[in-house]
PDB file of C-alpha atoms in Angstrom:
ATOM      1  CA  MET A  20       0.023  -0.340   0.300  1.00 50.00           C
ATOM      2  CA  SER A  21       1.189   2.942  -0.784  1.00 45.00           C
ATOM      3  CA  SER A  22       1.517   7.046   1.082  1.00 40.00           C
ATOM      4  CA  ASP A  23       0.069   8.757  -1.958  1.00 40.00           C
ATOM      5  CA  GLU A  24      -3.151   7.589  -1.665  1.00 44.00           C
ATOM      6  CA  ALA A  25      -4.479  10.374   0.457  1.00 40.00           C
ATOM      7  CA  GLN A  26      -8.456  10.795   1.176  1.00 43.00           C
ATOM      8  CA  GLN A  27     -10.638  13.937  -0.535  1.00 42.00           C
ATOM      9  CA  GLY A  28     -12.443  16.460   2.378  1.00 39.00           C
ATOM     10  CA  GLY A  29     -11.931  17.691   5.863  1.00 37.00           C
ATOM     11  CA  THR A  30      -9.946  16.435   8.465  1.00 35.00           C
ATOM     12  CA  GLY A  31     -11.830  13.196   9.484  1.00 40.00           C
ATOM     13  CA  SER A  32     -11.518  10.937  13.173  1.00 42.00           C
ATOM     14  CA  GLY A  33      -8.857   9.410  14.368  1.00 47.00           C
ATOM     15  CA  ALA A  34      -7.380   5.953  15.494  1.00 44.00           C
ATOM     16  CA  GLY A  35      -6.661   8.024  18.919  1.00 42.00           C
ATOM     17  CA  GLU A  36     -10.383   8.338  19.102  1.00 53.00           C
ATOM     18  CA  ASP A  37     -11.862   6.544  22.247  1.00 77.00           C
ATOM     19  CA  ARG A  38     -14.910   4.498  20.830  1.00 88.00           C
ATOM     20  CA  THR A  39     -13.803   1.846  18.676  1.00 94.00           C
ATOM     21  CA  VAL A  40     -15.152   1.497  15.107  1.00 96.00           C
ATOM     22  CA  ARG A  41     -16.629  -2.652  13.736  1.00 97.00           C
ATOM     23  CA  VAL A  42     -16.070  -3.428  10.773  1.00 97.00           C
ATOM     24  CA  VAL A  43     -16.414  -6.552   8.321  1.00 97.00           C
ATOM     25  CA  LEU A  44     -14.310  -7.240   5.388  1.00 97.00           C
ATOM     26  CA  VAL A  45     -15.405  -8.848   2.296  1.00 97.00           C
ATOM     27  CA  ASP A  46     -12.958  -9.856  -0.278  1.00 95.00           C
ATOM     28  CA  ASP A  47     -12.579 -13.119  -1.810  1.00 92.00           C
ATOM     29  CA  HIS A  48      -8.923 -12.930  -1.673  1.00 92.00           C
ATOM     30  CA  ARG A  49      -8.409 -14.476   1.142  1.00 92.00           C
ATOM     31  CA  MET A  50      -4.772 -13.288   1.442  1.00 93.00           C
ATOM     32  CA  PHE A  51      -6.027 -10.175   1.069  1.00 93.00           C
ATOM     33  CA  ARG A  52      -8.320  -9.642   3.478  1.00 94.00           C
ATOM     34  CA  THR A  53      -5.562 -11.079   6.258  1.00 94.00           C
ATOM     35  CA  GLY A  54      -3.599  -8.423   5.245  1.00 94.00           C
ATOM     36  CA  VAL A  55      -5.608  -5.821   5.981  1.00 94.00           C
ATOM     37  CA  GLN A  56      -6.629  -7.348   8.622  1.00 93.00           C
ATOM     38  CA  ALA A  57      -3.241  -7.360   9.967  1.00 93.00           C
ATOM     39  CA  GLU A  58      -3.032  -3.437   8.938  1.00 91.00           C
ATOM     40  CA  ILE A  59      -5.871  -1.926  10.153  1.00 94.00           C
ATOM     41  CA  GLY A  60      -7.219  -5.152  13.063  1.00 90.00           C
ATOM     42  CA  GLN A  61      -5.258  -3.981  16.433  1.00 90.00           C
ATOM     43  CA  THR A  62      -7.313  -2.572  18.351  1.00 89.00           C
ATOM     44  CA  GLU A  63      -5.655  -1.159  20.763  1.00 89.00           C
ATOM     45  CA  ARG A  64      -3.920   1.279  18.400  1.00 92.00           C
ATOM     46  CA  THR A  65      -6.072   1.940  15.746  1.00 93.00           C
ATOM     47  CA  ARG A  66      -9.770   1.268  17.289  1.00 94.00           C
ATOM     48  CA  VAL A  67     -10.865  -0.793  14.911  1.00 96.00           C
ATOM     49  CA  GLU A  68     -12.306  -4.006  15.462  1.00 96.00           C
ATOM     50  CA  VAL A  69     -11.956  -6.834  12.398  1.00 96.00           C
ATOM     51  CA  VAL A  70     -15.961  -8.287  13.315  1.00 97.00           C
ATOM     52  CA  GLY A  71     -16.613 -10.339  10.741  1.00 97.00           C
ATOM     53  CA  GLU A  72     -14.602 -11.736   6.930  1.00 97.00           C
ATOM     54  CA  ALA A  73     -16.934 -13.097   4.223  1.00 97.00           C
ATOM     55  CA  ALA A  74     -15.359 -14.488   1.073  1.00 95.00           C
ATOM     56  CA  ASP A  75     -18.469 -14.014  -1.739  1.00 94.00           C
ATOM     57  CA  VAL A  76     -21.498 -12.102  -1.891  1.00 94.00           C
ATOM     58  CA  ASP A  77     -23.898 -14.886   0.389  1.00 95.00           C
ATOM     59  CA  GLN A  78     -21.549 -15.301   3.117  1.00 96.00           C
ATOM     60  CA  ALA A  79     -20.975 -11.490   3.275  1.00 96.00           C
ATOM     61  CA  ILE A  80     -24.951 -10.544   3.512  1.00 97.00           C
ATOM     62  CA  THR A  81     -24.864 -13.612   6.823  1.00 97.00           C
ATOM     63  CA  VAL A  82     -21.648 -12.051   8.674  1.00 97.00           C
ATOM     64  CA  ILE A  83     -23.060  -8.675   8.135  1.00 97.00           C
ATOM     65  CA  THR A  84     -26.770  -9.164   9.087  1.00 97.00           C
ATOM     66  CA  ALA A  85     -25.456 -11.770  12.322  1.00 97.00           C
ATOM     67  CA  THR A  86     -22.408  -8.683  13.175  1.00 97.00           C
ATOM     68  CA  ARG A  87     -24.197  -4.830  12.445  1.00 97.00           C
ATOM     69  CA  PRO A  88     -21.405  -3.663  12.247  1.00 97.00           C
ATOM     70  CA  GLU A  89     -20.734   0.043  11.098  1.00 97.00           C
ATOM     71  CA  VAL A  90     -18.908   0.142   8.502  1.00 97.00           C
ATOM     72  CA  VAL A  91     -18.025  -2.947   5.449  1.00 98.00           C
ATOM     73  CA  LEU A  92     -14.943  -2.336   3.560  1.00 97.00           C
ATOM     74  CA  LEU A  93     -16.129  -4.192   0.408  1.00 97.00           C
ATOM     75  CA  ASP A  94     -15.208  -5.515  -2.854  1.00 94.00           C
ATOM     76  CA  VAL A  95     -16.037  -4.512  -5.714  1.00 91.00           C
ATOM     77  CA  HIS A  96     -15.670  -7.410  -7.445  1.00 89.00           C
ATOM     78  CA  LEU A  97     -17.226 -10.544  -5.849  1.00 90.00           C
ATOM     79  CA  PRO A  98     -18.600 -14.349  -6.818  1.00 89.00           C
ATOM     80  CA  GLY A  99     -21.960 -14.282  -6.497  1.00 87.00           C
ATOM     81  CA  GLY A 100     -23.101 -11.343  -8.099  1.00 86.00           C
ATOM     82  CA  GLY A 101     -20.473  -8.654  -7.231  1.00 89.00           C
ATOM     83  CA  GLY A 102     -20.210  -5.874  -4.873  1.00 92.00           C
ATOM     84  CA  VAL A 103     -23.477  -4.209  -5.683  1.00 91.00           C
ATOM     85  CA  GLU A 104     -25.594  -7.269  -4.923  1.00 92.00           C
ATOM     86  CA  VAL A 105     -24.241  -6.797  -1.566  1.00 95.00           C
ATOM     87  CA  LEU A 106     -25.819  -3.499  -1.437  1.00 93.00           C
ATOM     88  CA  ARG A 107     -28.793  -4.446  -3.256  1.00 91.00           C
ATOM     89  CA  ARG A 108     -29.182  -7.004  -0.039  1.00 93.00           C
ATOM     90  CA  SER A 109     -27.754  -4.680   2.920  1.00 94.00           C
ATOM     91  CA  ALA A 110     -30.624  -1.616   1.767  1.00 92.00           C
ATOM     92  CA  ALA A 111     -33.004  -2.045   4.791  1.00 92.00           C
ATOM     93  CA  MET A 112     -29.639  -2.660   6.860  1.00 94.00           C
ATOM     94  CA  MET A 113     -28.512   0.689   5.407  1.00 92.00           C
ATOM     95  CA  ALA A 114     -31.044   3.007   5.835  1.00 89.00           C
ATOM     96  CA  ASP A 115     -31.405   1.880   9.470  1.00 88.00           C
ATOM     97  CA  ALA A 116     -31.743   4.998  11.789  1.00 83.00           C
ATOM     98  CA  GLU A 117     -30.412   3.806  14.668  1.00 88.00           C
ATOM     99  CA  ARG A 118     -27.574   1.057  13.481  1.00 90.00           C
ATOM    100  CA  PRO A 119     -27.313   1.880  10.146  1.00 93.00           C
ATOM    101  CA  VAL A 120     -24.457  -0.484   8.406  1.00 96.00           C
ATOM    102  CA  ARG A 121     -22.447   1.895   5.798  1.00 96.00           C
ATOM    103  CA  PHE A 122     -20.292   0.537   3.445  1.00 97.00           C
ATOM    104  CA  LEU A 123     -16.933   1.361   1.760  1.00 97.00           C
ATOM    105  CA  ALA A 124     -15.126  -0.210  -1.691  1.00 95.00           C
ATOM    106  CA  LEU A 125     -12.092  -0.900  -1.743  1.00 94.00           C
ATOM    107  CA  SER A 126     -11.062  -2.181  -4.197  1.00 90.00           C
ATOM    108  CA  VAL A 127      -8.512  -3.093  -7.239  1.00 87.00           C
ATOM    109  CA  SER A 128     -10.509  -1.622  -9.762  1.00 84.00           C
ATOM    110  CA  ASP A 129     -10.389   1.611 -10.867  1.00 81.00           C
ATOM    111  CA  ALA A 130     -12.747   2.122 -13.355  1.00 80.00           C
ATOM    112  CA  ALA A 131     -15.572   4.141 -13.497  1.00 79.00           C
ATOM    113  CA  GLU A 132     -18.195   2.063 -14.724  1.00 81.00           C
ATOM    114  CA  ASP A 133     -17.667   0.058 -10.489  1.00 84.00           C
ATOM    115  CA  VAL A 134     -16.822   3.051  -8.095  1.00 85.00           C
ATOM    116  CA  ILE A 135     -20.134   5.097  -9.968  1.00 83.00           C
ATOM    117  CA  GLY A 136     -21.494   1.535  -9.352  1.00 85.00           C
ATOM    118  CA  VAL A 137     -20.923   0.847  -6.495  1.00 88.00           C
ATOM    119  CA  ILE A 138     -21.705   4.760  -5.326  1.00 87.00           C
ATOM    120  CA  ARG A 139     -25.138   3.953  -7.077  1.00 85.00           C
ATOM    121  CA  GLY A 140     -25.803   1.163  -5.170  1.00 89.00           C
ATOM    122  CA  GLY A 141     -25.537   2.964  -1.776  1.00 91.00           C
ATOM    123  CA  ALA A 142     -21.679   3.353  -0.674  1.00 93.00           C
ATOM    124  CA  ARG A 143     -20.596   5.993   1.243  1.00 92.00           C
ATOM    125  CA  GLY A 144     -16.576   6.388  -0.494  1.00 91.00           C
ATOM    126  CA  TYR A 145     -14.082   4.376  -2.901  1.00 93.00           C
ATOM    127  CA  VAL A 146     -10.988   3.802  -2.439  1.00 93.00           C
ATOM    128  CA  THR A 147      -7.925   1.351  -4.167  1.00 90.00           C
ATOM    129  CA  LYS A 148      -6.074  -1.435  -2.579  1.00 89.00           C
ATOM    130  CA  THR A 149      -2.776   0.993  -2.742  1.00 88.00           C
ATOM    131  CA  ILE A 150      -3.998   3.323   1.067  1.00 91.00           C
ATOM    132  CA  THR A 151      -1.892   2.940   3.161  1.00 92.00           C
ATOM    133  CA  GLY A 152      -2.861   0.982   6.817  1.00 92.00           C
ATOM    134  CA  THR A 153      -2.998   5.039   8.166  1.00 93.00           C
ATOM    135  CA  ASP A 154      -5.484   6.213   5.595  1.00 94.00           C
ATOM    136  CA  LEU A 155      -7.383   3.244   5.521  1.00 95.00           C
ATOM    137  CA  VAL A 156      -7.951   3.255   8.745  1.00 96.00           C
ATOM    138  CA  ASN A 157      -8.487   7.340   8.806  1.00 95.00           C
ATOM    139  CA  ALA A 158     -11.028   6.517   5.623  1.00 95.00           C
ATOM    140  CA  VAL A 159     -13.637   4.232   8.448  1.00 96.00           C
ATOM    141  CA  PHE A 160     -13.429   6.871  11.053  1.00 95.00           C
ATOM    142  CA  ARG A 161     -14.611   8.364   8.281  1.00 94.00           C
ATOM    143  CA  VAL A 162     -17.397   6.459   6.607  1.00 95.00           C
ATOM    144  CA  ALA A 163     -18.673   5.974  10.586  1.00 94.00           C
ATOM    145  CA  ASP A 164     -19.456   9.329  10.568  1.00 92.00           C
ATOM    146  CA  GLY A 165     -21.328   9.405   7.575  1.00 90.00           C
ATOM    147  CA  ASP A 166     -18.487  11.112   5.456  1.00 91.00           C
ATOM    148  CA  ALA A 167     -17.894  10.670   1.255  1.00 89.00           C
ATOM    149  CA  VAL A 168     -14.459   9.058   1.774  1.00 91.00           C
ATOM    150  CA  PHE A 169     -12.632   8.067  -2.363  1.00 89.00           C
ATOM    151  CA  SER A 170      -9.327   8.353  -3.606  1.00 83.00           C
ATOM    152  CA  PRO A 171      -8.288  11.889  -5.250  1.00 76.00           C
ATOM    153  CA  ARG A 172      -8.503  10.517  -8.664  1.00 73.00           C
ATOM    154  CA  LEU A 173     -11.973   8.453  -8.122  1.00 79.00           C
ATOM    155  CA  ALA A 174     -13.635  11.502  -6.563  1.00 73.00           C
ATOM    156  CA  GLY A 175     -13.290  13.008 -10.308  1.00 71.00           C
ATOM    157  CA  PHE A 176     -15.746  10.098 -11.605  1.00 68.00           C
ATOM    158  CA  VAL A 177     -18.502  10.439  -9.469  1.00 68.00           C
ATOM    159  CA  LEU A 178     -19.061  14.826  -9.370  1.00 69.00           C
ATOM    160  CA  ASP A 179     -18.834  14.271 -13.559  1.00 66.00           C
ATOM    161  CA  ALA A 180     -21.756  11.329 -13.228  1.00 62.00           C
ATOM    162  CA  PHE A 181     -23.681  13.931 -10.539  1.00 62.00           C
ATOM    163  CA  ALA A 182     -22.729  17.174 -11.459  1.00 61.00           C
ATOM    164  CA  SER A 183     -25.568  17.542 -14.065  1.00 53.00           C
ATOM    165  CA  THR A 184     -28.372  16.727 -13.877  1.00 46.00           C
ATOM    166  CA  ASP A 185     -28.102  14.211 -17.287  1.00 50.00           C
ATOM    167  CA  ALA A 186     -27.847  10.791 -17.050  1.00 48.00           C
ATOM    168  CA  PRO A 187     -23.936   9.509 -17.916  1.00 48.00           C
ATOM    169  CA  PRO A 188     -23.953   7.739 -21.499  1.00 53.00           C
ATOM    170  CA  VAL A 189     -25.534   4.347 -21.491  1.00 54.00           C
ATOM    171  CA  ASP A 190     -23.554   1.687 -22.541  1.00 60.00           C
ATOM    172  CA  GLU A 191     -26.128  -0.224 -24.363  1.00 66.00           C
ATOM    173  CA  ASP A 192     -24.609  -3.689 -25.355  1.00 72.00           C
ATOM    174  CA  MET A 193     -23.256  -3.743 -20.848  1.00 75.00           C
ATOM    175  CA  ASP A 194     -26.867  -3.540 -20.240  1.00 71.00           C
ATOM    176  CA  ARG A 195     -27.447  -6.827 -22.460  1.00 78.00           C
ATOM    177  CA  LEU A 196     -25.814  -8.663 -20.062  1.00 82.00           C
ATOM    178  CA  THR A 197     -26.610 -10.317 -16.646  1.00 82.00           C
ATOM    179  CA  GLN A 198     -24.676  -9.524 -14.062  1.00 77.00           C
ATOM    180  CA  ARG A 199     -23.445 -12.432 -14.023  1.00 83.00           C
ATOM    181  CA  GLU A 200     -22.156 -12.546 -17.498  1.00 86.00           C
ATOM    182  CA  ARG A 201     -20.454  -9.584 -16.629  1.00 84.00           C
ATOM    183  CA  GLU A 202     -19.067 -11.171 -13.517  1.00 85.00           C
ATOM    184  CA  VAL A 203     -17.673 -13.577 -16.560  1.00 88.00           C
ATOM    185  CA  LEU A 204     -16.683 -11.153 -18.712  1.00 89.00           C
ATOM    186  CA  ARG A 205     -13.669  -9.390 -16.763  1.00 85.00           C
ATOM    187  CA  LEU A 206     -12.741 -12.575 -15.911  1.00 88.00           C
ATOM    188  CA  ILE A 207     -12.031 -14.194 -19.432  1.00 87.00           C
ATOM    189  CA  ALA A 208     -10.302 -11.000 -20.479  1.00 84.00           C
ATOM    190  CA  ARG A 209      -8.211 -10.906 -17.906  1.00 83.00           C
ATOM    191  CA  GLY A 210      -7.418 -13.991 -18.968  1.00 86.00           C
ATOM    192  CA  TYR A 211      -9.112 -16.824 -16.720  1.00 88.00           C
ATOM    193  CA  ALA A 212      -9.810 -20.923 -17.744  1.00 90.00           C
ATOM    194  CA  TYR A 213     -12.722 -21.822 -18.133  1.00 92.00           C
ATOM    195  CA  LYS A 214     -11.823 -23.853 -15.124  1.00 92.00           C
ATOM    196  CA  GLU A 215     -10.516 -21.174 -13.596  1.00 90.00           C
ATOM    197  CA  ILE A 216     -14.017 -18.623 -13.608  1.00 90.00           C
ATOM    198  CA  ALA A 217     -16.001 -22.093 -12.640  1.00 90.00           C
ATOM    199  CA  LYS A 218     -13.972 -22.110  -8.968  1.00 88.00           C
ATOM    200  CA  GLN A 219     -14.062 -18.599  -9.078  1.00 82.00           C
ATOM    201  CA  LEU A 220     -17.687 -17.976  -9.138  1.00 85.00           C
ATOM    202  CA  PHE A 221     -18.887 -21.419  -7.808  1.00 85.00           C
ATOM    203  CA  ILE A 222     -20.234 -22.634 -10.605  1.00 89.00           C
ATOM    204  CA  SER A 223     -19.445 -25.222 -12.989  1.00 91.00           C
ATOM    205  CA  VAL A 224     -17.354 -24.967 -16.731  1.00 92.00           C
ATOM    206  CA  LYS A 225     -20.729 -26.070 -18.537  1.00 93.00           C
ATOM    207  CA  THR A 226     -22.539 -22.707 -17.279  1.00 92.00           C
ATOM    208  CA  VAL A 227     -19.940 -21.698 -17.266  1.00 91.00           C
ATOM    209  CA  GLU A 228     -19.562 -21.916 -21.389  1.00 92.00           C
ATOM    210  CA  SER A 229     -23.154 -21.121 -22.045  1.00 92.00           C
ATOM    211  CA  HIS A 230     -21.822 -17.434 -20.052  1.00 91.00           C
ATOM    212  CA  VAL A 231     -19.433 -16.941 -23.030  1.00 92.00           C
ATOM    213  CA  SER A 232     -21.618 -17.623 -25.118  1.00 92.00           C
ATOM    214  CA  ALA A 233     -24.632 -15.716 -24.483  1.00 91.00           C
ATOM    215  CA  VAL A 234     -22.051 -13.287 -24.473  1.00 90.00           C
ATOM    216  CA  LEU A 235     -20.373 -13.460 -27.646  1.00 91.00           C
ATOM    217  CA  ARG A 236     -24.214 -13.702 -28.759  1.00 90.00           C
ATOM    218  CA  LYS A 237     -25.034 -10.278 -27.167  1.00 88.00           C
ATOM    219  CA  LEU A 238     -22.765  -8.538 -28.145  1.00 88.00           C
ATOM    220  CA  GLN A 239     -21.716  -9.994 -31.910  1.00 89.00           C
ATOM    221  CA  LEU A 240     -18.465 -11.569 -31.362  1.00 89.00           C
ATOM    222  CA  SER A 241     -16.844 -14.530 -33.109  1.00 89.00           C
ATOM    223  CA  ASN A 242     -13.856 -15.534 -29.955  1.00 88.00           C
ATOM    224  CA  ARG A 243     -12.611 -14.548 -27.036  1.00 84.00           C
ATOM    225  CA  HIS A 244     -10.308 -12.657 -27.824  1.00 84.00           C
ATOM    226  CA  GLU A 245     -12.933 -10.011 -29.745  1.00 87.00           C
ATOM    227  CA  LEU A 246     -13.738 -10.813 -26.512  1.00 86.00           C
ATOM    228  CA  THR A 247     -10.891  -9.460 -24.716  1.00 84.00           C
ATOM    229  CA  ARG A 248     -10.555  -6.111 -27.143  1.00 84.00           C
ATOM    230  CA  TRP A 249     -13.608  -5.470 -26.346  1.00 85.00           C
ATOM    231  CA  ALA A 250     -13.569  -5.495 -22.580  1.00 82.00           C
ATOM    232  CA  ALA A 251     -10.389  -3.567 -22.401  1.00 78.00           C
ATOM    233  CA  ALA A 252     -11.324  -0.589 -25.101  1.00 77.00           C
ATOM    234  CA  ARG A 253     -14.119   0.018 -22.276  1.00 74.00           C
ATOM    235  CA  ARG A 254     -11.869  -0.656 -19.826  1.00 68.00           C
ATOM    236  CA  LEU A 255     -13.236  -3.615 -17.933  1.00 68.00           C
ATOM    237  CA  VAL A 256     -10.303  -6.215 -17.998  1.00 59.00           C
TER     238      VAL A 256
END
Protein backbone atom coordinates (compact mmCIF):
# COMPACT_ATOMS: atom_id res chain seq x y z
CA MET A 1 0.00 0.00 0.00
CA SER A 2 1.51 3.32 -1.11
CA SER A 3 1.64 6.55 0.84
CA ASP A 4 0.21 8.78 -1.89
CA GLU A 5 -3.38 7.60 -1.51
CA ALA A 6 -4.62 10.73 0.26
CA GLN A 7 -8.28 11.12 1.09
CA GLN A 8 -10.52 13.93 -0.09
CA GLY A 9 -12.48 16.16 2.26
CA GLY A 10 -11.99 17.62 5.74
CA THR A 11 -10.24 16.15 8.73
CA GLY A 12 -11.91 12.93 9.80
CA SER A 13 -11.96 10.89 12.96
CA GLY A 14 -8.70 9.19 13.79
CA ALA A 15 -7.29 6.22 15.61
CA GLY A 16 -6.65 8.31 18.70
CA GLU A 17 -10.33 8.51 19.62
CA ASP A 18 -11.68 6.51 22.54
CA ARG A 19 -14.45 4.84 20.58
CA THR A 20 -13.98 1.71 18.49
CA VAL A 21 -15.45 1.18 15.02
CA ARG A 22 -16.64 -2.33 14.22
CA VAL A 23 -15.77 -3.47 10.69
CA VAL A 24 -16.51 -6.43 8.41
CA LEU A 25 -14.10 -7.30 5.58
CA VAL A 26 -15.65 -8.58 2.33
CA ASP A 27 -13.13 -9.77 -0.26
CA ASP A 28 -12.76 -13.07 -2.09
CA HIS A 29 -8.98 -13.21 -1.55
CA ARG A 30 -8.13 -14.64 1.87
CA MET A 31 -4.56 -13.35 1.79
CA PHE A 32 -5.78 -9.82 1.15
CA ARG A 33 -8.24 -10.03 4.04
CA THR A 34 -5.40 -11.26 6.24
CA GLY A 35 -3.27 -8.29 5.18
CA VAL A 36 -6.01 -5.76 5.88
CA GLN A 37 -6.66 -7.38 9.25
CA ALA A 38 -2.97 -7.00 10.09
CA GLU A 39 -2.93 -3.36 8.95
CA ILE A 40 -6.05 -2.05 10.67
CA GLY A 41 -7.24 -4.73 13.09
CA GLN A 42 -4.87 -4.00 15.99
CA THR A 43 -7.70 -2.51 18.01
CA GLU A 44 -5.68 -1.00 20.86
CA ARG A 45 -3.69 1.03 18.32
CA THR A 46 -6.17 1.69 15.52
CA ARG A 47 -9.49 1.62 17.41
CA VAL A 48 -10.84 -0.60 14.61
CA GLU A 49 -12.28 -4.00 15.51
CA VAL A 50 -12.69 -6.51 12.68
CA VAL A 51 -15.79 -8.47 13.71
CA GLY A 52 -16.23 -10.64 10.62
CA GLU A 53 -15.04 -11.62 7.16
CA ALA A 54 -16.70 -12.91 4.00
CA ALA A 55 -15.55 -14.15 0.60
CA ASP A 56 -18.73 -13.97 -1.48
CA VAL A 57 -22.13 -12.30 -1.59
CA ASP A 58 -24.08 -14.87 0.44
CA GLN A 59 -21.41 -15.03 3.15
CA ALA A 60 -21.31 -11.24 3.26
CA ILE A 61 -25.04 -10.90 3.88
CA THR A 62 -24.93 -13.59 6.57
CA VAL A 63 -22.00 -12.00 8.41
CA ILE A 64 -23.24 -8.41 8.08
CA THR A 65 -26.70 -9.36 9.33
CA ALA A 66 -25.25 -11.28 12.29
CA THR A 67 -22.69 -8.67 13.38
CA ARG A 68 -24.30 -5.36 12.29
CA PRO A 69 -20.96 -3.54 11.91
CA GLU A 70 -20.69 0.21 11.54
CA VAL A 71 -18.59 -0.10 8.37
CA VAL A 72 -18.18 -2.80 5.72
CA LEU A 73 -15.05 -2.76 3.58
CA LEU A 74 -16.41 -4.12 0.33
CA ASP A 75 -14.64 -5.45 -2.74
CA VAL A 76 -16.40 -4.68 -6.00
CA HIS A 77 -15.86 -8.00 -7.79
CA LEU A 78 -17.22 -10.89 -5.71
CA PRO A 79 -18.58 -14.34 -6.49
CA GLY A 80 -22.35 -14.38 -6.37
CA GLY A 81 -23.19 -11.05 -7.97
CA GLY A 82 -20.50 -8.57 -6.97
CA GLY A 83 -20.41 -5.72 -4.48
CA VAL A 84 -23.50 -4.12 -6.03
CA GLU A 85 -25.52 -7.21 -5.08
CA VAL A 86 -24.30 -7.00 -1.47
CA LEU A 87 -25.43 -3.37 -1.40
CA ARG A 88 -28.81 -4.23 -2.90
CA ARG A 89 -29.45 -6.91 -0.30
CA SER A 90 -28.25 -4.64 2.51
CA ALA A 91 -30.55 -1.73 1.66
CA ALA A 92 -32.66 -2.08 4.80
CA MET A 93 -29.58 -2.15 7.05
CA MET A 94 -28.14 0.92 5.33
CA ALA A 95 -31.42 2.75 5.88
CA ASP A 96 -31.68 1.86 9.58
CA ALA A 97 -31.81 5.21 11.37
CA GLU A 98 -30.67 3.77 14.72
CA ARG A 99 -27.83 1.46 13.62
CA PRO A 100 -26.96 2.14 9.98
CA VAL A 101 -24.46 -0.14 8.27
CA ARG A 102 -22.25 1.95 6.00
CA PHE A 103 -20.15 0.65 3.11
CA LEU A 104 -16.72 1.70 1.88
CA ALA A 105 -15.62 0.08 -1.38
CA LEU A 106 -12.01 -1.15 -1.27
CA SER A 107 -11.00 -2.48 -4.66
CA VAL A 108 -8.10 -2.97 -7.03
CA SER A 109 -10.33 -1.57 -9.80
CA ASP A 110 -10.30 2.12 -10.62
CA ALA A 111 -12.77 1.82 -13.51
CA ALA A 112 -15.40 4.57 -13.62
CA GLU A 113 -18.13 1.97 -14.14
CA ASP A 114 -17.23 0.21 -10.91
CA VAL A 115 -16.96 3.42 -8.90
CA ILE A 116 -20.26 4.84 -10.08
CA GLY A 117 -22.02 1.47 -9.78
CA VAL A 118 -21.32 1.00 -6.06
CA ILE A 119 -21.94 4.67 -5.23
CA ARG A 120 -25.33 4.45 -6.91
CA GLY A 121 -25.85 1.27 -4.88
CA GLY A 122 -25.38 3.17 -1.63
CA ALA A 123 -21.68 2.94 -0.74
CA ARG A 124 -20.34 5.98 1.15
CA GLY A 125 -17.00 5.98 -0.63
CA TYR A 126 -14.48 4.18 -2.79
CA VAL A 127 -10.74 3.74 -2.26
CA THR A 128 -8.25 1.58 -4.12
CA LYS A 129 -6.05 -1.10 -2.61
CA THR A 130 -2.96 1.11 -2.89
CA ILE A 131 -4.20 3.05 0.14
CA THR A 132 -2.01 3.02 3.25
CA GLY A 133 -3.13 1.37 6.46
CA THR A 134 -3.21 4.74 8.24
CA ASP A 135 -5.35 6.34 5.56
CA LEU A 136 -7.67 3.34 5.52
CA VAL A 137 -8.23 3.61 9.27
CA ASN A 138 -9.00 7.31 8.82
CA ALA A 139 -11.40 6.49 5.98
CA VAL A 140 -13.20 3.91 8.12
CA PHE A 141 -13.78 6.45 10.90
CA ARG A 142 -15.00 9.08 8.46
CA VAL A 143 -17.44 6.70 6.78
CA ALA A 144 -18.67 5.61 10.23
CA ASP A 145 -19.39 9.29 10.89
CA GLY A 146 -21.42 9.55 7.68
CA ASP A 147 -18.81 11.28 5.54
CA ALA A 148 -18.08 10.36 1.92
CA VAL A 149 -14.52 9.25 1.18
CA PHE A 150 -12.83 8.80 -2.20
CA SER A 151 -9.34 8.30 -3.52
CA PRO A 152 -8.41 11.59 -5.22
CA ARG A 153 -8.59 10.42 -8.85
CA LEU A 154 -11.83 8.52 -8.32
CA ALA A 155 -13.66 11.52 -6.90
CA GLY A 156 -13.67 12.99 -10.40
CA PHE A 157 -15.70 10.07 -11.74
CA VAL A 158 -18.39 10.69 -9.16
CA LEU A 159 -18.44 14.45 -9.77
CA ASP A 160 -18.71 13.91 -13.51
CA ALA A 161 -21.57 11.45 -13.04
CA PHE A 162 -23.61 13.45 -10.54
CA ALA A 163 -22.69 17.12 -11.09
CA SER A 164 -25.30 17.66 -13.78
CA THR A 165 -28.90 16.61 -14.20
CA ASP A 166 -27.96 14.75 -17.36
CA ALA A 167 -27.59 11.02 -16.86
CA PRO A 168 -24.21 9.53 -17.81
CA PRO A 169 -24.08 7.82 -21.20
CA VAL A 170 -25.73 4.43 -21.21
CA ASP A 171 -23.74 1.52 -22.61
CA GLU A 172 -26.50 -0.37 -24.39
CA ASP A 173 -24.23 -3.35 -25.08
CA MET A 174 -23.42 -3.77 -21.37
CA ASP A 175 -27.09 -3.37 -20.48
CA ARG A 176 -27.87 -6.47 -22.51
CA LEU A 177 -25.75 -8.58 -20.16
CA THR A 178 -26.85 -9.99 -16.84
CA GLN A 179 -24.74 -9.37 -13.73
CA ARG A 180 -23.32 -12.92 -13.91
CA GLU A 181 -22.52 -12.53 -17.61
CA ARG A 182 -20.60 -9.33 -16.78
CA GLU A 183 -18.59 -11.19 -14.13
CA VAL A 184 -17.72 -13.95 -16.61
CA LEU A 185 -16.87 -11.34 -19.25
CA ARG A 186 -14.38 -9.60 -16.95
CA LEU A 187 -12.70 -12.84 -15.93
CA ILE A 188 -12.44 -14.07 -19.53
CA ALA A 189 -10.95 -10.71 -20.54
CA ARG A 190 -8.39 -11.04 -17.74
CA GLY A 191 -7.19 -14.33 -19.18
CA TYR A 192 -8.81 -16.80 -16.77
CA ALA A 193 -9.47 -20.32 -18.02
CA TYR A 194 -13.00 -21.72 -17.84
CA LYS A 195 -12.06 -23.97 -14.90
CA GLU A 196 -10.62 -21.00 -13.00
CA ILE A 197 -13.76 -18.96 -13.63
CA ALA A 198 -15.95 -21.83 -12.48
CA LYS A 199 -13.97 -22.07 -9.26
CA GLN A 200 -14.09 -18.32 -8.60
CA LEU A 201 -17.84 -18.03 -9.20
CA PHE A 202 -18.81 -21.37 -7.63
CA ILE A 203 -20.47 -22.61 -10.82
CA SER A 204 -19.79 -25.48 -13.23
CA VAL A 205 -17.54 -25.28 -16.29
CA LYS A 206 -20.60 -26.03 -18.41
CA THR A 207 -22.38 -23.02 -16.93
CA VAL A 208 -19.34 -20.84 -17.67
CA GLU A 209 -19.42 -22.03 -21.28
CA SER A 210 -23.12 -21.15 -21.49
CA HIS A 211 -22.49 -17.65 -20.13
CA VAL A 212 -19.61 -17.09 -22.56
CA SER A 213 -21.79 -18.19 -25.48
CA ALA A 214 -24.53 -15.80 -24.34
CA VAL A 215 -22.07 -12.91 -24.01
CA LEU A 216 -20.60 -13.52 -27.48
CA ARG A 217 -24.08 -13.74 -28.98
CA LYS A 218 -25.39 -10.58 -27.27
CA LEU A 219 -22.29 -8.55 -28.15
CA GLN A 220 -22.10 -10.02 -31.67
CA LEU A 221 -18.51 -11.19 -31.17
CA SER A 222 -16.90 -14.33 -32.60
CA ASN A 223 -14.35 -15.46 -30.00
CA ARG A 224 -12.71 -14.66 -26.68
CA HIS A 225 -9.95 -12.63 -28.37
CA GLU A 226 -12.54 -10.21 -29.76
CA LEU A 227 -14.24 -10.23 -26.38
CA THR A 228 -10.98 -9.29 -24.64
CA ARG A 229 -10.44 -6.37 -27.02
CA TRP A 230 -14.04 -5.24 -26.50
CA ALA A 231 -13.63 -5.33 -22.71
CA ALA A 232 -10.26 -3.54 -22.81
CA ALA A 233 -11.73 -0.73 -24.92
CA ARG A 234 -14.28 -0.15 -22.11
CA ARG A 235 -11.67 -0.45 -19.34
CA LEU A 236 -13.38 -3.50 -17.90
CA VAL A 237 -10.24 -5.63 -17.64
